[in-house]
JSON list of N, CA and C in Angstrom, two decimals:
[
{"chain": "A", "resi": 1, "resn": "UNK", "atom": "N", "xyz": [122.69, 165.56, -124.48]},
{"chain": "A", "resi": 1, "resn": "UNK", "atom": "CA", "xyz": [121.26, 165.87, -124.60]},
{"chain": "A", "resi": 1, "resn": "UNK", "atom": "C", "xyz": [121.17, 166.60, -123.58]},
{"chain": "A", "resi": 2, "resn": "UNK", "atom": "N", "xyz": [119.94, 167.64, -123.43]},
{"chain": "A", "resi": 2, "resn": "UNK", "atom": "CA", "xyz": [119.70, 168.61, -122.67]},
{"chain": "A", "resi": 2, "resn": "UNK", "atom": "C", "xyz": [118.38, 168.31, -122.25]},
{"chain": "A", "resi": 3, "resn": "UNK", "atom": "N", "xyz": [117.60, 168.21, -120.97]},
{"chain": "A", "resi": 3, "resn": "UNK", "atom": "CA", "xyz": [116.19, 167.92, -120.62]},
{"chain": "A", "resi": 3, "resn": "UNK", "atom": "C", "xyz": [115.81, 169.21, -120.43]},
{"chain": "A", "resi": 4, "resn": "UNK", "atom": "N", "xyz": [114.74, 169.57, -120.95]},
{"chain": "A", "resi": 4, "resn": "UNK", "atom": "CA", "xyz": [113.79, 170.68, -120.33]},
{"chain": "A", "resi": 4, "resn": "UNK", "atom": "C", "xyz": [113.13, 170.37, -119.28]},
{"chain": "A", "resi": 5, "resn": "UNK", "atom": "N", "xyz": [113.15, 171.41, -118.11]},
{"chain": "A", "resi": 5, "resn": "UNK", "atom": "CA", "xyz": [112.23, 171.16, -117.15]},
{"chain": "A", "resi": 5, "resn": "UNK", "atom": "C", "xyz": [110.95, 171.99, -117.09]},
{"chain": "A", "resi": 6, "resn": "UNK", "atom": "N", "xyz": [109.77, 171.57, -117.04]},
{"chain": "A", "resi": 6, "resn": "UNK", "atom": "CA", "xyz": [108.64, 172.60, -116.95]},
{"chain": "A", "resi": 6, "resn": "UNK", "atom": "C", "xyz": [108.59, 173.44, -115.83]},
{"chain": "A", "resi": 7, "resn": "UNK", "atom": "N", "xyz": [108.20, 174.59, -115.87]},
{"chain": "A", "resi": 7, "resn": "UNK", "atom": "CA", "xyz": [108.14, 175.43, -114.73]},
{"chain": "A", "resi": 7, "resn": "UNK", "atom": "C", "xyz": [107.21, 175.18, -113.76]},
{"chain": "A", "resi": 8, "resn": "UNK", "atom": "N", "xyz": [106.02, 174.51, -114.21]},
{"chain": "A", "resi": 8, "resn": "UNK", "atom": "CA", "xyz": [104.96, 173.78, -113.43]},
{"chain": "A", "resi": 8, "resn": "UNK", "atom": "C", "xyz": [104.63, 172.24, -113.44]},
{"chain": "A", "resi": 9, "resn": "UNK", "atom": "N", "xyz": [104.69, 171.29, -112.75]},
{"chain": "A", "resi": 9, "resn": "UNK", "atom": "CA", "xyz": [104.18, 170.04, -113.22]},
{"chain": "A", "resi": 9, "resn": "UNK", "atom": "C", "xyz": [102.85, 170.02, -113.75]},
{"chain": "A", "resi": 10, "resn": "UNK", "atom": "N", "xyz": [102.55, 169.17, -114.56]},
{"chain": "A", "resi": 10, "resn": "UNK", "atom": "CA", "xyz": [101.19, 168.89, -115.43]},
{"chain": "A", "resi": 10, "resn": "UNK", "atom": "C", "xyz": [100.26, 168.49, -114.05]},
{"chain": "A", "resi": 11, "resn": "UNK", "atom": "N", "xyz": [98.96, 169.04, -114.13]},
{"chain": "A", "resi": 11, "resn": "UNK", "atom": "CA", "xyz": [98.03, 168.81, -113.07]},
{"chain": "A", "resi": 11, "resn": "UNK", "atom": "C", "xyz": [97.36, 168.02, -113.81]},
{"chain": "A", "resi": 12, "resn": "UNK", "atom": "N", "xyz": [97.08, 166.78, -112.95]},
{"chain": "A", "resi": 12, "resn": "UNK", "atom": "CA", "xyz": [96.24, 165.66, -113.13]},
{"chain": "A", "resi": 12, "resn": "UNK", "atom": "C", "xyz": [94.95, 165.53, -112.20]},
{"chain": "A", "resi": 13, "resn": "UNK", "atom": "N", "xyz": [95.13, 166.19, -111.39]},
{"chain": "A", "resi": 13, "resn": "UNK", "atom": "CA", "xyz": [93.90, 166.02, -110.27]},
{"chain": "A", "resi": 13, "resn": "UNK", "atom": "C", "xyz": [93.81, 164.73, -109.24]},
{"chain": "A", "resi": 14, "resn": "UNK", "atom": "N", "xyz": [94.96, 164.32, -109.20]},
{"chain": "A", "resi": 14, "resn": "UNK", "atom": "CA", "xyz": [95.26, 163.01, -108.33]},
{"chain": "A", "resi": 14, "resn": "UNK", "atom": "C", "xyz": [95.29, 163.61, -106.99]},
{"chain": "A", "resi": 15, "resn": "UNK", "atom": "N", "xyz": [95.97, 164.60, -106.84]},
{"chain": "A", "resi": 15, "resn": "UNK", "atom": "CA", "xyz": [96.21, 165.01, -105.33]},
{"chain": "A", "resi": 15, "resn": "UNK", "atom": "C", "xyz": [94.76, 165.20, -104.79]},
{"chain": "A", "resi": 16, "resn": "UNK", "atom": "N", "xyz": [94.03, 166.27, -105.58]},
{"chain": "A", "resi": 16, "resn": "UNK", "atom": "CA", "xyz": [92.56, 166.43, -105.13]},
{"chain": "A", "resi": 16, "resn": "UNK", "atom": "C", "xyz": [91.69, 165.47, -104.76]},
{"chain": "A", "resi": 17, "resn": "UNK", "atom": "N", "xyz": [91.77, 164.43, -105.97]},
{"chain": "A", "resi": 17, "resn": "UNK", "atom": "CA", "xyz": [91.02, 163.24, -105.72]},
{"chain": "A", "resi": 17, "resn": "UNK", "atom": "C", "xyz": [91.35, 162.75, -104.56]},
{"chain": "A", "resi": 18, "resn": "UNK", "atom": "N", "xyz": [92.62, 162.42, -104.07]},
{"chain": "A", "resi": 18, "resn": "UNK", "atom": "CA", "xyz": [92.98, 161.47, -102.92]},
{"chain": "A", "resi": 18, "resn": "UNK", "atom": "C", "xyz": [92.58, 162.29, -101.76]},
{"chain": "A", "resi": 19, "resn": "UNK", "atom": "N", "xyz": [92.69, 163.59, -101.84]},
{"chain": "A", "resi": 19, "resn": "UNK", "atom": "CA", "xyz": [92.15, 164.79, -100.43]},
{"chain": "A", "resi": 19, "resn": "UNK", "atom": "C", "xyz": [90.98, 164.51, -100.54]},
{"chain": "A", "resi": 20, "resn": "UNK", "atom": "N", "xyz": [89.98, 164.62, -101.45]},
{"chain": "A", "resi": 20, "resn": "UNK", "atom": "CA", "xyz": [88.52, 164.37, -101.21]},
{"chain": "A", "resi": 20, "resn": "UNK", "atom": "C", "xyz": [88.26, 162.99, -100.82]},
{"chain": "A", "resi": 21, "resn": "UNK", "atom": "N", "xyz": [88.87, 161.97, -101.24]},
{"chain": "A", "resi": 21, "resn": "UNK", "atom": "CA", "xyz": [88.43, 160.54, -100.83]},
{"chain": "A", "resi": 21, "resn": "UNK", "atom": "C", "xyz": [88.92, 160.32, -99.34]},
{"chain": "A", "resi": 22, "resn": "UNK", "atom": "N", "xyz": [89.91, 160.73, -99.10]},
{"chain": "A", "resi": 22, "resn": "UNK", "atom": "CA", "xyz": [90.42, 160.86, -97.52]},
{"chain": "A", "resi": 22, "resn": "UNK", "atom": "C", "xyz": [89.25, 161.68, -96.52]},
{"chain": "A", "resi": 23, "resn": "UNK", "atom": "N", "xyz": [89.13, 162.75, -96.99]},
{"chain": "A", "resi": 23, "resn": "UNK", "atom": "CA", "xyz": [88.23, 163.81, -96.01]},
{"chain": "A", "resi": 23, "resn": "UNK", "atom": "C", "xyz": [86.73, 162.98, -96.07]},
{"chain": "A", "resi": 24, "resn": "UNK", "atom": "N", "xyz": [86.38, 162.71, -97.25]},
{"chain": "A", "resi": 24, "resn": "UNK", "atom": "CA", "xyz": [85.18, 161.95, -97.22]},
{"chain": "A", "resi": 24, "resn": "UNK", "atom": "C", "xyz": [85.09, 160.67, -96.50]},
{"chain": "A", "resi": 25, "resn": "UNK", "atom": "N", "xyz": [86.24, 159.73, -96.86]},
{"chain": "A", "resi": 25, "resn": "UNK", "atom": "CA", "xyz": [86.01, 158.49, -96.15]},
{"chain": "A", "resi": 25, "resn": "UNK", "atom": "C", "xyz": [86.33, 158.82, -94.46]},
{"chain": "A", "resi": 26, "resn": "UNK", "atom": "N", "xyz": [87.06, 159.92, -93.90]},
{"chain": "A", "resi": 26, "resn": "UNK", "atom": "CA", "xyz": [87.22, 159.93, -92.74]},
{"chain": "A", "resi": 26, "resn": "UNK", "atom": "C", "xyz": [85.59, 160.60, -91.85]},
{"chain": "A", "resi": 27, "resn": "UNK", "atom": "N", "xyz": [84.97, 161.33, -92.86]},
{"chain": "A", "resi": 27, "resn": "UNK", "atom": "CA", "xyz": [83.71, 161.53, -92.15]},
{"chain": "A", "resi": 27, "resn": "UNK", "atom": "C", "xyz": [82.63, 160.51, -92.20]},
{"chain": "A", "resi": 28, "resn": "UNK", "atom": "N", "xyz": [82.89, 159.58, -93.29]},
{"chain": "A", "resi": 28, "resn": "UNK", "atom": "CA", "xyz": [82.24, 158.67, -93.03]},
{"chain": "A", "resi": 28, "resn": "UNK", "atom": "C", "xyz": [82.30, 157.34, -92.06]},
{"chain": "A", "resi": 29, "resn": "UNK", "atom": "N", "xyz": [83.73, 157.53, -91.78]},
{"chain": "A", "resi": 29, "resn": "UNK", "atom": "CA", "xyz": [84.25, 156.60, -90.53]},
{"chain": "A", "resi": 29, "resn": "UNK", "atom": "C", "xyz": [83.91, 157.16, -89.44]},
{"chain": "A", "resi": 30, "resn": "UNK", "atom": "N", "xyz": [83.90, 158.44, -89.08]},
{"chain": "A", "resi": 30, "resn": "UNK", "atom": "CA", "xyz": [83.29, 159.48, -87.82]},
{"chain": "A", "resi": 30, "resn": "UNK", "atom": "C", "xyz": [81.98, 158.70, -87.63]},
{"chain": "A", "resi": 31, "resn": "UNK", "atom": "N", "xyz": [81.00, 159.05, -88.68]},
{"chain": "A", "resi": 31, "resn": "UNK", "atom": "CA", "xyz": [79.47, 158.53, -88.73]},
{"chain": "A", "resi": 31, "resn": "UNK", "atom": "C", "xyz": [79.49, 156.93, -88.01]},
{"chain": "A", "resi": 32, "resn": "UNK", "atom": "N", "xyz": [80.26, 156.49, -88.89]},
{"chain": "A", "resi": 32, "resn": "UNK", "atom": "CA", "xyz": [79.83, 154.97, -88.30]},
{"chain": "A", "resi": 32, "resn": "UNK", "atom": "C", "xyz": [80.48, 154.42, -87.04]},
{"chain": "A", "resi": 33, "resn": "UNK", "atom": "N", "xyz": [81.58, 155.32, -86.55]},
{"chain": "A", "resi": 33, "resn": "UNK", "atom": "CA", "xyz": [81.91, 155.54, -85.28]},
{"chain": "A", "resi": 33, "resn": "UNK", "atom": "C", "xyz": [81.03, 155.65, -84.41]},
{"chain": "A", "resi": 34, "resn": "UNK", "atom": "N", "xyz": [80.15, 156.72, -84.46]},
{"chain": "A", "resi": 34, "resn": "UNK", "atom": "CA", "xyz": [79.31, 157.31, -83.80]},
{"chain": "A", "resi": 34, "resn": "UNK", "atom": "C", "xyz": [77.75, 156.54, -83.67]},
{"chain": "A", "resi": 35, "resn": "UNK", "atom": "N", "xyz": [77.28, 155.77, -84.86]},
{"chain": "A", "resi": 35, "resn": "UNK", "atom": "CA", "xyz": [76.38, 154.81, -84.50]},
{"chain": "A", "resi": 35, "resn": "UNK", "atom": "C", "xyz": [76.91, 153.70, -84.06]},
{"chain": "A", "resi": 36, "resn": "UNK", "atom": "N", "xyz": [78.07, 153.50, -83.99]},
{"chain": "A", "resi": 36, "resn": "UNK", "atom": "CA", "xyz": [78.79, 152.19, -83.35]},
{"chain": "A", "resi": 36, "resn": "UNK", "atom": "C", "xyz": [78.56, 152.46, -81.53]},
{"chain": "A", "resi": 37, "resn": "UNK", "atom": "N", "xyz": [79.00, 153.41, -81.06]},
{"chain": "A", "resi": 37, "resn": "UNK", "atom": "CA", "xyz": [78.78, 153.85, -79.96]},
{"chain": "A", "resi": 37, "resn": "UNK", "atom": "C", "xyz": [77.19, 154.00, -79.54]},
{"chain": "A", "resi": 38, "resn": "UNK", "atom": "N", "xyz": [76.13, 154.15, -80.46]},
{"chain": "A", "resi": 38, "resn": "UNK", "atom": "CA", "xyz": [74.96, 154.41, -80.15]},
{"chain": "A", "resi": 38, "resn": "UNK", "atom": "C", "xyz": [74.44, 152.69, -79.89]},
{"chain": "A", "resi": 39, "resn": "UNK", "atom": "N", "xyz": [74.84, 151.87, -80.90]},
{"chain": "A", "resi": 39, "resn": "UNK", "atom": "CA", "xyz": [74.43, 150.65, -80.67]},
{"chain": "A", "resi": 39, "resn": "UNK", "atom": "C", "xyz": [75.03, 149.95, -79.49]},
{"chain": "A", "resi": 40, "resn": "UNK", "atom": "N", "xyz": [76.10, 150.31, -79.15]},
{"chain": "A", "resi": 40, "resn": "UNK", "atom": "CA", "xyz": [76.59, 149.57, -78.02]},
{"chain": "A", "resi": 40, "resn": "UNK", "atom": "C", "xyz": [75.75, 150.37, -76.82]},
{"chain": "A", "resi": 41, "resn": "UNK", "atom": "N", "xyz": [75.49, 151.52, -76.73]},
{"chain": "A", "resi": 41, "resn": "UNK", "atom": "CA", "xyz": [74.71, 151.88, -75.66]},
{"chain": "A", "resi": 41, "resn": "UNK", "atom": "C", "xyz": [73.18, 151.06, -75.73]},
{"chain": "A", "resi": 42, "resn": "UNK", "atom": "N", "xyz": [72.70, 150.87, -76.96]},
{"chain": "A", "resi": 42, "resn": "UNK", "atom": "CA", "xyz": [71.42, 150.23, -76.76]},
{"chain": "A", "resi": 42, "resn": "UNK", "atom": "C", "xyz": [71.59, 148.67, -76.76]},
{"chain": "A", "resi": 43, "resn": "UNK", "atom": "N", "xyz": [72.67, 148.26, -76.58]},
{"chain": "A", "resi": 43, "resn": "UNK", "atom": "CA", "xyz": [73.03, 146.76, -76.61]},
{"chain": "A", "resi": 43, "resn": "UNK", "atom": "C", "xyz": [72.47, 145.92, -78.03]},
{"chain": "A", "resi": 44, "resn": "UNK", "atom": "N", "xyz": [72.82, 146.76, -79.00]},
{"chain": "A", "resi": 44, "resn": "UNK", "atom": "CA", "xyz": [72.31, 145.75, -80.25]},
{"chain": "A", "resi": 44, "resn": "UNK", "atom": "C", "xyz": [73.46, 145.24, -80.79]},
{"chain": "A", "resi": 45, "resn": "UNK", "atom": "N", "xyz": [73.80, 144.22, -80.42]},
{"chain": "A", "resi": 45, "resn": "UNK", "atom": "CA", "xyz": [74.99, 143.61, -80.85]},
{"chain": "A", "resi": 45, "resn": "UNK", "atom": "C", "xyz": [75.25, 143.24, -82.49]},
{"chain": "A", "resi": 46, "resn": "UNK", "atom": "N", "xyz": [74.05, 142.86, -82.92]},
{"chain": "A", "resi": 46, "resn": "UNK", "atom": "CA", "xyz": [74.18, 142.39, -84.35]},
{"chain": "A", "resi": 46, "resn": "UNK", "atom": "C", "xyz": [74.45, 143.70, -85.19]},
{"chain": "A", "resi": 47, "resn": "UNK", "atom": "N", "xyz": [73.68, 144.82, -85.01]},
{"chain": "A", "resi": 47, "resn": "UNK", "atom": "CA", "xyz": [73.77, 146.04, -85.65]},
{"chain": "A", "resi": 47, "resn": "UNK", "atom": "C", "xyz": [75.18, 146.83, -85.37]},
{"chain": "A", "resi": 48, "resn": "UNK", "atom": "N", "xyz": [75.75, 146.52, -84.24]},
{"chain": "A", "resi": 48, "resn": "UNK", "atom": "CA", "xyz": [77.01, 147.09, -83.76]},
{"chain": "A", "resi": 48, "resn": "UNK", "atom": "C", "xyz": [78.30, 146.10, -84.70]},
{"chain": "A", "resi": 49, "resn": "UNK", "atom": "N", "xyz": [78.17, 144.97, -84.69]},
{"chain": "A", "resi": 49, "resn": "UNK", "atom": "CA", "xyz": [78.91, 144.09, -85.54]},
{"chain": "A", "resi": 49, "resn": "UNK", "atom": "C", "xyz": [78.80, 144.88, -87.10]},
{"chain": "A", "resi": 50, "resn": "UNK", "atom": "N", "xyz": [77.75, 144.74, -87.36]},
{"chain": "A", "resi": 50, "resn": "UNK", "atom": "CA", "xyz": [77.51, 145.16, -88.98]},
{"chain": "A", "resi": 50, "resn": "UNK", "atom": "C", "xyz": [78.41, 146.71, -89.29]},
{"chain": "A", "resi": 51, "resn": "UNK", "atom": "N", "xyz": [78.01, 147.58, -88.24]},
{"chain": "A", "resi": 51, "resn": "UNK", "atom": "CA", "xyz": [78.82, 148.98, -88.54]},
{"chain": "A", "resi": 51, "resn": "UNK", "atom": "C", "xyz": [80.30, 148.60, -88.16]},
{"chain": "A", "resi": 52, "resn": "UNK", "atom": "N", "xyz": [80.90, 147.96, -87.27]},
{"chain": "A", "resi": 52, "resn": "UNK", "atom": "CA", "xyz": [82.21, 147.73, -87.26]},
{"chain": "A", "resi": 52, "resn": "UNK", "atom": "C", "xyz": [82.79, 147.22, -88.66]},
{"chain": "A", "resi": 53, "resn": "UNK", "atom": "N", "xyz": [81.98, 146.26, -89.13]},
{"chain": "A", "resi": 53, "resn": "UNK", "atom": "CA", "xyz": [82.62, 145.52, -90.30]},
{"chain": "A", "resi": 53, "resn": "UNK", "atom": "C", "xyz": [82.62, 146.64, -91.41]},
{"chain": "A", "resi": 54, "resn": "UNK", "atom": "N", "xyz": [81.44, 147.41, -91.66]},
{"chain": "A", "resi": 54, "resn": "UNK", "atom": "CA", "xyz": [81.41, 148.45, -92.48]},
{"chain": "A", "resi": 54, "resn": "UNK", "atom": "C", "xyz": [82.59, 149.48, -92.40]},
{"chain": "A", "resi": 55, "resn": "UNK", "atom": "N", "xyz": [82.64, 149.81, -91.08]},
{"chain": "A", "resi": 55, "resn": "UNK", "atom": "CA", "xyz": [83.91, 150.67, -90.59]},
{"chain": "A", "resi": 55, "resn": "UNK", "atom": "C", "xyz": [85.27, 150.18, -91.27]},
{"chain": "A", "resi": 56, "resn": "UNK", "atom": "N", "xyz": [85.55, 148.99, -90.78]},
{"chain": "A", "resi": 56, "resn": "UNK", "atom": "CA", "xyz": [86.94, 148.52, -91.12]},
{"chain": "A", "resi": 56, "resn": "UNK", "atom": "C", "xyz": [87.03, 148.37, -92.85]},
{"chain": "A", "resi": 57, "resn": "UNK", "atom": "N", "xyz": [85.90, 148.14, -93.45]},
{"chain": "A", "resi": 57, "resn": "UNK", "atom": "CA", "xyz": [85.98, 148.18, -95.16]},
{"chain": "A", "resi": 57, "resn": "UNK", "atom": "C", "xyz": [86.11, 149.50, -95.38]},
{"chain": "A", "resi": 58, "resn": "UNK", "atom": "N", "xyz": [85.40, 150.37, -94.96]},
{"chain": "A", "resi": 58, "resn": "UNK", "atom": "CA", "xyz": [86.12, 152.03, -95.67]},
{"chain": "A", "resi": 58, "resn": "UNK", "atom": "C", "xyz": [87.35, 152.13, -95.17]},
{"chain": "A", "resi": 59, "resn": "UNK", "atom": "N", "xyz": [87.68, 152.01, -93.79]},
{"chain": "A", "resi": 59, "resn": "UNK", "atom": "CA", "xyz": [89.14, 152.12, -93.77]},
{"chain": "A", "resi": 59, "resn": "UNK", "atom": "C", "xyz": [89.92, 151.60, -94.48]},
{"chain": "A", "resi": 60, "resn": "UNK", "atom": "N", "xyz": [89.82, 150.37, -94.97]},
{"chain": "A", "resi": 60, "resn": "UNK", "atom": "CA", "xyz": [90.57, 149.57, -95.93]},
{"chain": "A", "resi": 60, "resn": "UNK", "atom": "C", "xyz": [90.61, 150.25, -97.32]},
{"chain": "A", "resi": 61, "resn": "UNK", "atom": "N", "xyz": [89.55, 150.72, -97.70]},
{"chain": "A", "resi": 61, "resn": "UNK", "atom": "CA", "xyz": [89.43, 151.53, -98.72]},
{"chain": "A", "resi": 61, "resn": "UNK", "atom": "C", "xyz": [90.08, 152.91, -99.24]},
{"chain": "A", "resi": 62, "resn": "UNK", "atom": "N", "xyz": [89.92, 153.74, -97.85]},
{"chain": "A", "resi": 62, "resn": "UNK", "atom": "CA", "xyz": [90.34, 155.02, -97.93]},
{"chain": "A", "resi": 62, "resn": "UNK", "atom": "C", "xyz": [92.15, 155.07, -97.56]},
{"chain": "A", "resi": 63, "resn": "UNK", "atom": "N", "xyz": [92.39, 154.00, -96.56]},
{"chain": "A", "resi": 63, "resn": "UNK", "atom": "CA", "xyz": [93.98, 154.13, -96.31]},
{"chain": "A", "resi": 63, "resn": "UNK", "atom": "C", "xyz": [94.84, 153.58, -97.16]},
{"chain": "A", "resi": 64, "resn": "UNK", "atom": "N", "xyz": [94.27, 152.12, -97.76]},
{"chain": "A", "resi": 64, "resn": "UNK", "atom": "CA", "xyz": [94.93, 150.94, -98.23]},
{"chain": "A", "resi": 64, "resn": "UNK", "atom": "C", "xyz": [94.10, 150.55, -99.38]},
{"chain": "A", "resi": 65, "resn": "UNK", "atom": "N", "xyz": [93.75, 151.29, -100.67]},
{"chain": "A", "resi": 65, "resn": "UNK", "atom": "CA", "xyz": [93.07, 151.03, -101.53]},
{"chain": "A", "resi": 65, "resn": "UNK", "atom": "C", "xyz": [93.20, 149.75, -102.56]},
{"chain": "A", "resi": 66, "resn": "UNK", "atom": "N", "xyz": [94.62, 149.80, -102.97]},
{"chain": "A", "resi": 66, "resn": "UNK", "atom": "CA", "xyz": [95.31, 148.94, -103.71]},
{"chain": "A", "resi": 66, "resn": "UNK", "atom": "C", "xyz": [95.28, 147.51, -102.98]},
{"chain": "A", "resi": 67, "resn": "UNK", "atom": "N", "xyz": [95.47, 147.26, -101.73]},
{"chain": "A", "resi": 67, "resn": "UNK", "atom": "CA", "xyz": [95.66, 146.32, -101.03]},
{"chain": "A", "resi": 67, "resn": "UNK", "atom": "C", "xyz": [94.25, 145.73, -100.96]},
{"chain": "A", "resi": 68, "resn": "UNK", "atom": "N", "xyz": [93.45, 146.57, -100.39]},
{"chain": "A", "resi": 68, "resn": "UNK", "atom": "CA", "xyz": [91.95, 146.02, -100.37]},
{"chain": "A", "resi": 68, "resn": "UNK", "atom": "C", "xyz": [91.33, 145.53, -101.49]},
{"chain": "A", "resi": 69, "resn": "UNK", "atom": "N", "xyz": [91.25, 146.14, -102.72]},
{"chain": "A", "resi": 69, "resn": "UNK", "atom": "CA", "xyz": [90.91, 145.90, -104.11]},
{"chain": "A", "resi": 69, "resn": "UNK", "atom": "C", "xyz": [91.69, 144.35, -104.15]},
{"chain": "A", "resi": 70, "resn": "UNK", "atom": "N", "xyz": [93.07, 144.18, -103.98]},
{"chain": "A", "resi": 70, "resn": "UNK", "atom": "CA", "xyz": [93.42, 143.03, -104.05]},
{"chain": "A", "resi": 70, "resn": "UNK", "atom": "C", "xyz": [93.01, 141.84, -103.13]},
{"chain": "A", "resi": 71, "resn": "UNK", "atom": "N", "xyz": [92.74, 142.20, -102.04]},
{"chain": "A", "resi": 71, "resn": "UNK", "atom": "CA", "xyz": [92.15, 141.49, -101.05]},
{"chain": "A", "resi": 71, "resn": "UNK", "atom": "C", "xyz": [91.07, 140.73, -101.53]},
{"chain": "A", "resi": 72, "resn": "UNK", "atom": "N", "xyz": [90.03, 141.62, -101.86]},
{"chain": "A", "resi": 72, "resn": "UNK", "atom": "CA", "xyz": [88.76, 141.34, -102.28]},
{"chain": "A", "resi": 72, "resn": "UNK", "atom": "C", "xyz": [88.73, 140.57, -103.79]},
{"chain": "A", "resi": 73, "resn": "UNK", "atom": "N", "xyz": [89.50, 140.98, -104.68]},
{"chain": "A", "resi": 73, "resn": "UNK", "atom": "CA", "xyz": [89.70, 139.91, -105.67]},
{"chain": "A", "resi": 73, "resn": "UNK", "atom": "C", "xyz": [89.94, 138.49, -105.51]},
{"chain": "A", "resi": 74, "resn": "UNK", "atom": "N", "xyz": [91.03, 138.38, -104.37]},
{"chain": "A", "resi": 74, "resn": "UNK", "atom": "CA", "xyz": [91.53, 137.07, -103.98]},
{"chain": "A", "resi": 74, "resn": "UNK", "atom": "C", "xyz": [90.20, 136.25, -103.42]},
{"chain": "A", "resi": 75, "resn": "UNK", "atom": "N", "xyz": [89.61, 136.88, -102.34]},
{"chain": "A", "resi": 75, "resn": "UNK", "atom": "CA", "xyz": [88.47, 136.44, -102.10]},
{"chain": "A", "resi": 75, "resn": "UNK", "atom": "C", "xyz": [87.32, 136.19, -102.67]},
{"chain": "A", "resi": 76, "resn": "UNK", "atom": "N", "xyz": [87.25, 136.93, -103.81]},
{"chain": "A", "resi": 76, "resn": "UNK", "atom": "CA", "xyz": [86.01, 136.59, -104.66]},
{"chain": "A", "resi": 76, "resn": "UNK", "atom": "C", "xyz": [86.61, 135.43, -105.56]},
{"chain": "A", "resi": 77, "resn": "UNK", "atom": "N", "xyz": [87.77, 135.20, -105.84]},
{"chain": "A", "resi": 77, "resn": "UNK", "atom": "CA", "xyz": [88.23, 134.30, -106.85]},
{"chain": "A", "resi": 77, "resn": "UNK", "atom": "C", "xyz": [88.11, 132.82, -106.03]},
{"chain": "A", "resi": 78, "resn": "UNK", "atom": "N", "xyz": [88.40, 132.88, -104.62]},
{"chain": "A", "resi": 78, "resn": "UNK", "atom": "CA", "xyz": [88.30, 131.66, -103.71]},
{"chain": "A", "resi": 78, "resn": "UNK", "atom": "C", "xyz": [86.80, 131.04, -103.84]},
{"chain": "A", "resi": 79, "resn": "UNK", "atom": "N", "xyz": [85.85, 132.13, -103.59]},
{"chain": "A", "resi": 79, "resn": "UNK", "atom": "CA", "xyz": [84.34, 131.75, -103.47]},
{"chain": "A", "resi": 79, "resn": "UNK", "atom": "C", "xyz": [83.89, 131.46, -104.72]},
{"chain": "A", "resi": 80, "resn": "UNK", "atom": "N", "xyz": [84.28, 131.89, -105.98]},
{"chain": "A", "resi": 80, "resn": "UNK", "atom": "CA", "xyz": [83.76, 131.68, -107.27]},
{"chain": "A", "resi": 80, "resn": "UNK", "atom": "C", "xyz": [84.51, 130.44, -107.75]},
{"chain": "A", "resi": 81, "resn": "UNK", "atom": "N", "xyz": [85.73, 130.52, -107.54]},
{"chain": "A", "resi": 81, "resn": "UNK", "atom": "CA", "xyz": [86.45, 129.19, -107.86]},
{"chain": "A", "resi": 81, "resn": "UNK", "atom": "C", "xyz": [87.17, 129.23, -109.21]},
{"chain": "A", "resi": 82, "resn": "UNK", "atom": "N", "xyz": [87.16, 130.67, -109.83]},
{"chain": "A", "resi": 82, "resn": "UNK", "atom": "CA", "xyz": [87.67, 130.83, -110.94]},
{"chain": "A", "resi": 82, "resn": "UNK", "atom": "C", "xyz": [89.31, 131.42, -110.93]}
]
């Protein structure tokens, strides 16, 4: 039995989607980092911790999307109890 190889692989857009998410995520992380430095300079500790937590969450979704979703599902199931 002989397999036929396509001249070009079928394009699904997954690569473009991943690239856009990484670029947008990195820009969002840069904005959060700039705000984090601004909060540090103003000594606004509560907002600084909030920005840091948001940046950690965004990094998780950009670089480790499957693991982050599973972690959030586990936390939700622990809190809700179902």
